[in-house]
mmCIF file with all atom_site columns, C-alpha atoms in Angstrom:
data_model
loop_
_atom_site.group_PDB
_atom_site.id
_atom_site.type_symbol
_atom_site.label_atom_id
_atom_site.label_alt_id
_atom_site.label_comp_id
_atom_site.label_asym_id
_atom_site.label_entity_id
_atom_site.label_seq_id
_atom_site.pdbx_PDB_ins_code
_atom_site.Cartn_x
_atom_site.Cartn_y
_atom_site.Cartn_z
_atom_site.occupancy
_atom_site.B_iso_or_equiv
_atom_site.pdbx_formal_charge
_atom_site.auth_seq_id
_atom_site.auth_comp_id
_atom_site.auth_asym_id
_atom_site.auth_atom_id
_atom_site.pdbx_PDB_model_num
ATOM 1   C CA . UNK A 1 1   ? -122.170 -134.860 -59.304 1.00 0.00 ? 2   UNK A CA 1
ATOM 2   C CA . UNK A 1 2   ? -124.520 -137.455 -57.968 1.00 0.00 ? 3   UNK A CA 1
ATOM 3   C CA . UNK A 1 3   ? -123.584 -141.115 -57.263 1.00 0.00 ? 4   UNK A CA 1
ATOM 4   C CA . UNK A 1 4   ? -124.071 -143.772 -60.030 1.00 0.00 ? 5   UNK A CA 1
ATOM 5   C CA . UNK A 1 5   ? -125.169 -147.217 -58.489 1.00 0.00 ? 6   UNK A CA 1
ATOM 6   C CA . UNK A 1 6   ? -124.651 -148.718 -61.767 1.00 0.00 ? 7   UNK A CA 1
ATOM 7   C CA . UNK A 1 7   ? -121.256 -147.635 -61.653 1.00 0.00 ? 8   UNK A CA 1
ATOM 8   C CA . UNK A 1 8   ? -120.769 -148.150 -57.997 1.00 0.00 ? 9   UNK A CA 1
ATOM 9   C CA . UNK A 1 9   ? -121.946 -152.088 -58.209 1.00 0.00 ? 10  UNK A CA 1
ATOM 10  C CA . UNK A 1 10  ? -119.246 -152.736 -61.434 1.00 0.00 ? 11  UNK A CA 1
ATOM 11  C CA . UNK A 1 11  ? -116.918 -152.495 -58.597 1.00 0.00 ? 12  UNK A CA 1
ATOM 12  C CA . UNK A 1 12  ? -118.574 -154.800 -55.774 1.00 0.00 ? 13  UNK A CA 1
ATOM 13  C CA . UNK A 1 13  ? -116.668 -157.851 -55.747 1.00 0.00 ? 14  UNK A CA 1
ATOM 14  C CA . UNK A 1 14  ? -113.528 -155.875 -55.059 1.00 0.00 ? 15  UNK A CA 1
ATOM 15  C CA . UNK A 1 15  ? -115.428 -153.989 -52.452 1.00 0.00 ? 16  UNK A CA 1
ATOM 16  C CA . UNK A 1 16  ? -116.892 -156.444 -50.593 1.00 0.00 ? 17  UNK A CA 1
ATOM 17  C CA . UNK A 1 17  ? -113.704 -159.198 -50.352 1.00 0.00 ? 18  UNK A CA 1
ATOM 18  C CA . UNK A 1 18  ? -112.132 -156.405 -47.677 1.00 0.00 ? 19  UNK A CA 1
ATOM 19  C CA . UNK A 1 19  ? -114.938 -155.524 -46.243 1.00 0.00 ? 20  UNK A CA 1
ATOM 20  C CA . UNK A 1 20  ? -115.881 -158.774 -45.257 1.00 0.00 ? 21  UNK A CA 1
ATOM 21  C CA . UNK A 1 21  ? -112.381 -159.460 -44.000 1.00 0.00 ? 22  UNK A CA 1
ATOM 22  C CA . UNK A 1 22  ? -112.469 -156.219 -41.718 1.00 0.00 ? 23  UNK A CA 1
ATOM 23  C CA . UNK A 1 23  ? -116.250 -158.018 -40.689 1.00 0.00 ? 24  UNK A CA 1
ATOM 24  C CA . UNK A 1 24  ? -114.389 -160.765 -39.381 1.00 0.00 ? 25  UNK A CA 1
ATOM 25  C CA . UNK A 1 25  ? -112.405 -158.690 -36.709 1.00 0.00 ? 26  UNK A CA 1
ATOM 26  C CA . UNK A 1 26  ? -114.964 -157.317 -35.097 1.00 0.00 ? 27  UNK A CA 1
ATOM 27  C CA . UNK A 1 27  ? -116.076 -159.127 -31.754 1.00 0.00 ? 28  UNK A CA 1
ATOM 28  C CA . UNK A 1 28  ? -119.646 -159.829 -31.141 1.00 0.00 ? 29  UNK A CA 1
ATOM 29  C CA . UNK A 1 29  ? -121.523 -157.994 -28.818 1.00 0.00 ? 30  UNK A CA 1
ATOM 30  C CA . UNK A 1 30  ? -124.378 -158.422 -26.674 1.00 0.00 ? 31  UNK A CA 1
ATOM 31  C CA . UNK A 1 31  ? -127.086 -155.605 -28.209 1.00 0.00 ? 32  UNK A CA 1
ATOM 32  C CA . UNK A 1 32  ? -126.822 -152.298 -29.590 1.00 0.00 ? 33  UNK A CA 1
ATOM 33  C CA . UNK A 1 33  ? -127.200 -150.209 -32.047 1.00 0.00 ? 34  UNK A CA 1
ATOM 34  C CA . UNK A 1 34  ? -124.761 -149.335 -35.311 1.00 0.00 ? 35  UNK A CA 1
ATOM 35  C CA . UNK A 1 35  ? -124.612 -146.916 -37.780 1.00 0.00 ? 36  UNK A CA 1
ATOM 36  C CA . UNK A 1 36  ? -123.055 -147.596 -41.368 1.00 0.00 ? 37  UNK A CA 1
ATOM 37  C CA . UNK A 1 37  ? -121.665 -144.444 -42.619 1.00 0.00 ? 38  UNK A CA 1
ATOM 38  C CA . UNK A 1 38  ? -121.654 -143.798 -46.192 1.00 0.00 ? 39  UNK A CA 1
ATOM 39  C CA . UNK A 1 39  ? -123.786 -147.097 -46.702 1.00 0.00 ? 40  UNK A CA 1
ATOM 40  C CA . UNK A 1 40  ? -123.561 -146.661 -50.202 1.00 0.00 ? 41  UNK A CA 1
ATOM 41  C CA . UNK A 1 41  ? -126.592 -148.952 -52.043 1.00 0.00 ? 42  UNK A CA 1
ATOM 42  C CA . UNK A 1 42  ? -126.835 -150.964 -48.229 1.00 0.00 ? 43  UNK A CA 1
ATOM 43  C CA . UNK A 1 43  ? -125.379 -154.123 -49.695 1.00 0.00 ? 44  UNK A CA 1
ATOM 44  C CA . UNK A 1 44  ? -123.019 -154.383 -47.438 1.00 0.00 ? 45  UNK A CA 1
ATOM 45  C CA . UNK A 1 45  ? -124.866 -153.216 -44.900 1.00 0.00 ? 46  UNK A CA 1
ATOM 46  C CA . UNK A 1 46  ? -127.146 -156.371 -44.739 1.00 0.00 ? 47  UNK A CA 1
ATOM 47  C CA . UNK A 1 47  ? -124.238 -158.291 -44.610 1.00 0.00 ? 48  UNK A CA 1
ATOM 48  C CA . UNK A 1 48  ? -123.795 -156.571 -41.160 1.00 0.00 ? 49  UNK A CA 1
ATOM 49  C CA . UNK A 1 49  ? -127.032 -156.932 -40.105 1.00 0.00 ? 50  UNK A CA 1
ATOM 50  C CA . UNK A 1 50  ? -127.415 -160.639 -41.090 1.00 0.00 ? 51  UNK A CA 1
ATOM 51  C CA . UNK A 1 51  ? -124.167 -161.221 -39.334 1.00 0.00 ? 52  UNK A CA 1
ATOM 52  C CA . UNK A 1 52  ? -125.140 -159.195 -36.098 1.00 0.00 ? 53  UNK A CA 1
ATOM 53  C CA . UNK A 1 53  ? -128.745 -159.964 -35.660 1.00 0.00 ? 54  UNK A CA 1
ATOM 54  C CA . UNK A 1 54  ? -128.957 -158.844 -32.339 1.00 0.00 ? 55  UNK A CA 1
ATOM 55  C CA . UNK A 1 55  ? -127.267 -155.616 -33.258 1.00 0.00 ? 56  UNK A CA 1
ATOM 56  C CA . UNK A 1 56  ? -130.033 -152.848 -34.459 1.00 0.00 ? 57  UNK A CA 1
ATOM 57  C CA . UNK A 1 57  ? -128.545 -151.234 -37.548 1.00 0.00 ? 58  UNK A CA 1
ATOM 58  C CA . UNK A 1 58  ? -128.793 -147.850 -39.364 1.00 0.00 ? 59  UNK A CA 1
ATOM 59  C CA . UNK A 1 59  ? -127.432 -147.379 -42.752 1.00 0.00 ? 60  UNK A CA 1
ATOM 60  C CA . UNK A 1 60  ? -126.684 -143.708 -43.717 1.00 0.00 ? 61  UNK A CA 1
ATOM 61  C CA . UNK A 1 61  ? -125.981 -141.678 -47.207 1.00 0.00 ? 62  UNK A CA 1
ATOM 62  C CA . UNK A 1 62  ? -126.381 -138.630 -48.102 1.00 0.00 ? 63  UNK A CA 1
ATOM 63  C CA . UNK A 1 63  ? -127.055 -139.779 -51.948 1.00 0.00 ? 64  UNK A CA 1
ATOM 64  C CA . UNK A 1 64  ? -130.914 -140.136 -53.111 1.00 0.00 ? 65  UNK A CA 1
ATOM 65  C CA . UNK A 1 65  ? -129.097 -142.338 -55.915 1.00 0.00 ? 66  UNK A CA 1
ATOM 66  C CA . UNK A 1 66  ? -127.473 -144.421 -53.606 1.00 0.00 ? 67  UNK A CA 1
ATOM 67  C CA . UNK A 1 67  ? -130.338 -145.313 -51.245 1.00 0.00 ? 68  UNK A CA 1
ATOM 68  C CA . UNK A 1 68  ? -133.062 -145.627 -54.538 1.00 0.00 ? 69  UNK A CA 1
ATOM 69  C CA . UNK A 1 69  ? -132.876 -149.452 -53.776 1.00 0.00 ? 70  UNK A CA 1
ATOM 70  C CA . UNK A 1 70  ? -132.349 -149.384 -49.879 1.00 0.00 ? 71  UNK A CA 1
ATOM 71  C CA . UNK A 1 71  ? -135.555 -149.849 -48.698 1.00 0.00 ? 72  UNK A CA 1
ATOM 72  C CA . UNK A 1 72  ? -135.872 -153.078 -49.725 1.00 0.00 ? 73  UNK A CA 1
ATOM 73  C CA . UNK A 1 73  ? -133.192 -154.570 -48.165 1.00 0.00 ? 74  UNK A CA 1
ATOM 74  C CA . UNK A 1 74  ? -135.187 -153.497 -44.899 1.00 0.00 ? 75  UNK A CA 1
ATOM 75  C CA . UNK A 1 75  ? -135.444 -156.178 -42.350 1.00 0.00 ? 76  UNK A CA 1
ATOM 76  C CA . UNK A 1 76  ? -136.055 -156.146 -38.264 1.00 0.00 ? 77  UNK A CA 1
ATOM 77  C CA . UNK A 1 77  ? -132.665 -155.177 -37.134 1.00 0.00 ? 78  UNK A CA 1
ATOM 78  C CA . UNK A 1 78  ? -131.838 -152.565 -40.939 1.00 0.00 ? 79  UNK A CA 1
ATOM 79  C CA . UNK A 1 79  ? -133.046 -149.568 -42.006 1.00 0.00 ? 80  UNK A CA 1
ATOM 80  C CA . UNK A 1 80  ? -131.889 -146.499 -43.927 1.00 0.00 ? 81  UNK A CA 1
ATOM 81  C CA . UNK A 1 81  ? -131.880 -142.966 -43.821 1.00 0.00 ? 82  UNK A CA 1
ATOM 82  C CA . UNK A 1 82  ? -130.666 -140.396 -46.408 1.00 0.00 ? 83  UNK A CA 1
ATOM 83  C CA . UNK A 1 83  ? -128.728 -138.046 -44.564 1.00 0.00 ? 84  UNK A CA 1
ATOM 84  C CA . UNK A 1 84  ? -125.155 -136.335 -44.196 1.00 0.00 ? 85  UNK A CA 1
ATOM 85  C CA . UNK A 1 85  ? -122.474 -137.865 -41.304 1.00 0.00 ? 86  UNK A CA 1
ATOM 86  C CA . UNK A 1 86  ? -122.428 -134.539 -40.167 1.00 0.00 ? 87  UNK A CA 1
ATOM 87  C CA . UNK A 1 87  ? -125.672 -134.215 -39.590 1.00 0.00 ? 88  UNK A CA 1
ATOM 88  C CA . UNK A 1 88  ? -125.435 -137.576 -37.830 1.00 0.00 ? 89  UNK A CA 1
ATOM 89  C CA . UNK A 1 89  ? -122.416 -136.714 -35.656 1.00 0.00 ? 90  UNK A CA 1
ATOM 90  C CA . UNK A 1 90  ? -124.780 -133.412 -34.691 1.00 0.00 ? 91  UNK A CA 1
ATOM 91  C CA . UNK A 1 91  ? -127.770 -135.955 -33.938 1.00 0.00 ? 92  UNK A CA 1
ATOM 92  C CA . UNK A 1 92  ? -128.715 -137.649 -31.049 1.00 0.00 ? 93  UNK A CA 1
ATOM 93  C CA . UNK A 1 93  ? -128.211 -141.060 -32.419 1.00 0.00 ? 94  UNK A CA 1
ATOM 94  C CA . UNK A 1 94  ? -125.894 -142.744 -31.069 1.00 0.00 ? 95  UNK A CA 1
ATOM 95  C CA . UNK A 1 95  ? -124.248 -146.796 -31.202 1.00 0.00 ? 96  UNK A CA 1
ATOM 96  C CA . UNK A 1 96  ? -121.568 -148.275 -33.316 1.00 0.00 ? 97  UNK A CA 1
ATOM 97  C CA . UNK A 1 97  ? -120.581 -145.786 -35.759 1.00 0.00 ? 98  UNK A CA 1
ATOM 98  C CA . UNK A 1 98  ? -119.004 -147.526 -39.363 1.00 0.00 ? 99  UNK A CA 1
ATOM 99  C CA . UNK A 1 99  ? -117.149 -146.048 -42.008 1.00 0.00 ? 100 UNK A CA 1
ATOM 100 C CA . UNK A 1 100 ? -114.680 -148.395 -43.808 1.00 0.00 ? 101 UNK A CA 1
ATOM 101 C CA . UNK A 1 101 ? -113.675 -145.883 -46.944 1.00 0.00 ? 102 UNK A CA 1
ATOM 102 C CA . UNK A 1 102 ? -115.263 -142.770 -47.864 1.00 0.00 ? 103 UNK A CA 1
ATOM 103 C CA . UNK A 1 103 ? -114.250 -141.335 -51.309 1.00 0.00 ? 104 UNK A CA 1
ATOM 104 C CA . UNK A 1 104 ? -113.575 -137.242 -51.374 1.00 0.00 ? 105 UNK A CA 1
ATOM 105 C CA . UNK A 1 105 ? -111.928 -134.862 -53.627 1.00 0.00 ? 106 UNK A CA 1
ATOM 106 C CA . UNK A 1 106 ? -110.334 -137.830 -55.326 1.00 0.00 ? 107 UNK A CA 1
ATOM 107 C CA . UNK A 1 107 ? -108.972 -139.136 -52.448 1.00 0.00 ? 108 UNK A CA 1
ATOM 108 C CA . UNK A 1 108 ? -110.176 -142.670 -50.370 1.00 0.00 ? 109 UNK A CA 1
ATOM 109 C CA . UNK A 1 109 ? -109.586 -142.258 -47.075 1.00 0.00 ? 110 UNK A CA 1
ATOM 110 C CA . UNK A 1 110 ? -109.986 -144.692 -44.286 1.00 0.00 ? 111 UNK A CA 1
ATOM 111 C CA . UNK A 1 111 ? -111.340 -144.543 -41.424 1.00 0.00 ? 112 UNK A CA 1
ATOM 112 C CA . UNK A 1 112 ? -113.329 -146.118 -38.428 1.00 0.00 ? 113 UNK A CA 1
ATOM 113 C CA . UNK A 1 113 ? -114.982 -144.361 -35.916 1.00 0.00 ? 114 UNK A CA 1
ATOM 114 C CA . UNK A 1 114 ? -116.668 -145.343 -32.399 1.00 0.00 ? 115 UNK A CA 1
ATOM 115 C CA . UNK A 1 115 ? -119.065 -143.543 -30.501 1.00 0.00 ? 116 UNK A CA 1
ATOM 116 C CA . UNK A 1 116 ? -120.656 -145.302 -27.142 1.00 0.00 ? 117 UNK A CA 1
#
C-alpha cells in the first residue's frame, strides 16, 4: 500500500513537537555528512539541515509518494534520494545515520542509529 502524504501531513504537528525536542539533544558538530532515514515528505528534514548548516544532509525513502514534493525543499547542504535503508546500509554512503520512528507491520518502533 503506498504512502499517503495527505494523510501523513494531518498528523505533523504531533510529529514534529518530538522531533524537534530529540533535535535539541544532539551536539553540534564540526562537518559531516547525515542521512535521514525514512525522511518521509523531508519536512523535517530541512529542519535538520537549517539547524546544521554545516552538516551535508541526505534524506532517504523508499516511497515515490513520499518524496513527490522533496525536491523542492532542496538547498546547499539537502537533498533526497528514493531508496530502501537497506540498500543504504549496503551502500557506500556513509555519515550520521537518522531514524527517529519507522512504522512496520503496525508497529512504531524507535530507533537511532550511528555509523562513522
Amino acid at each position: 500500500m503506498p504512502w499517503n502524504p495527505e494523510i501523513y501531513n494531518k498528523f505533523k504537528d504531533i510529529r514534529f513537537k518530538p522531533f524537534v525536542d530529540l533535535t535539541e539533544l544532539i551536539k553540534p558538530i564540526a562537518s559531516g555528512n547525515a542521512i535521514d532515514l525514512g525522511c518521509g515528505t523531508g519536512e523535517q528534514s530541512i529542519f535538520l539541515a537549517e539547524k546544521f548548516k554545516q552538516i551535508n544532509f541526505l534524506g532517504v525513502d523508499s516511497s515515490t509518494e513520499m518524496l513527490f514534493k522533496s525536491k523542492a525543499f532542496e538547498t546547499k547542504n539537502l537533498h533526497f534520494q528514493q531508496s530502501t535503508i537497506e540498500d543504504i546500509a549496503n551502500s557506500d554512503k556513509n555519515g550520521i545515520w537518522f531514524l527517529a520512528m519507522q512504522h512496520c507491520n503496525g508497529q512504531t518502533i524507535i530507533k537511532f542509529y550511528f555509523q562513522s
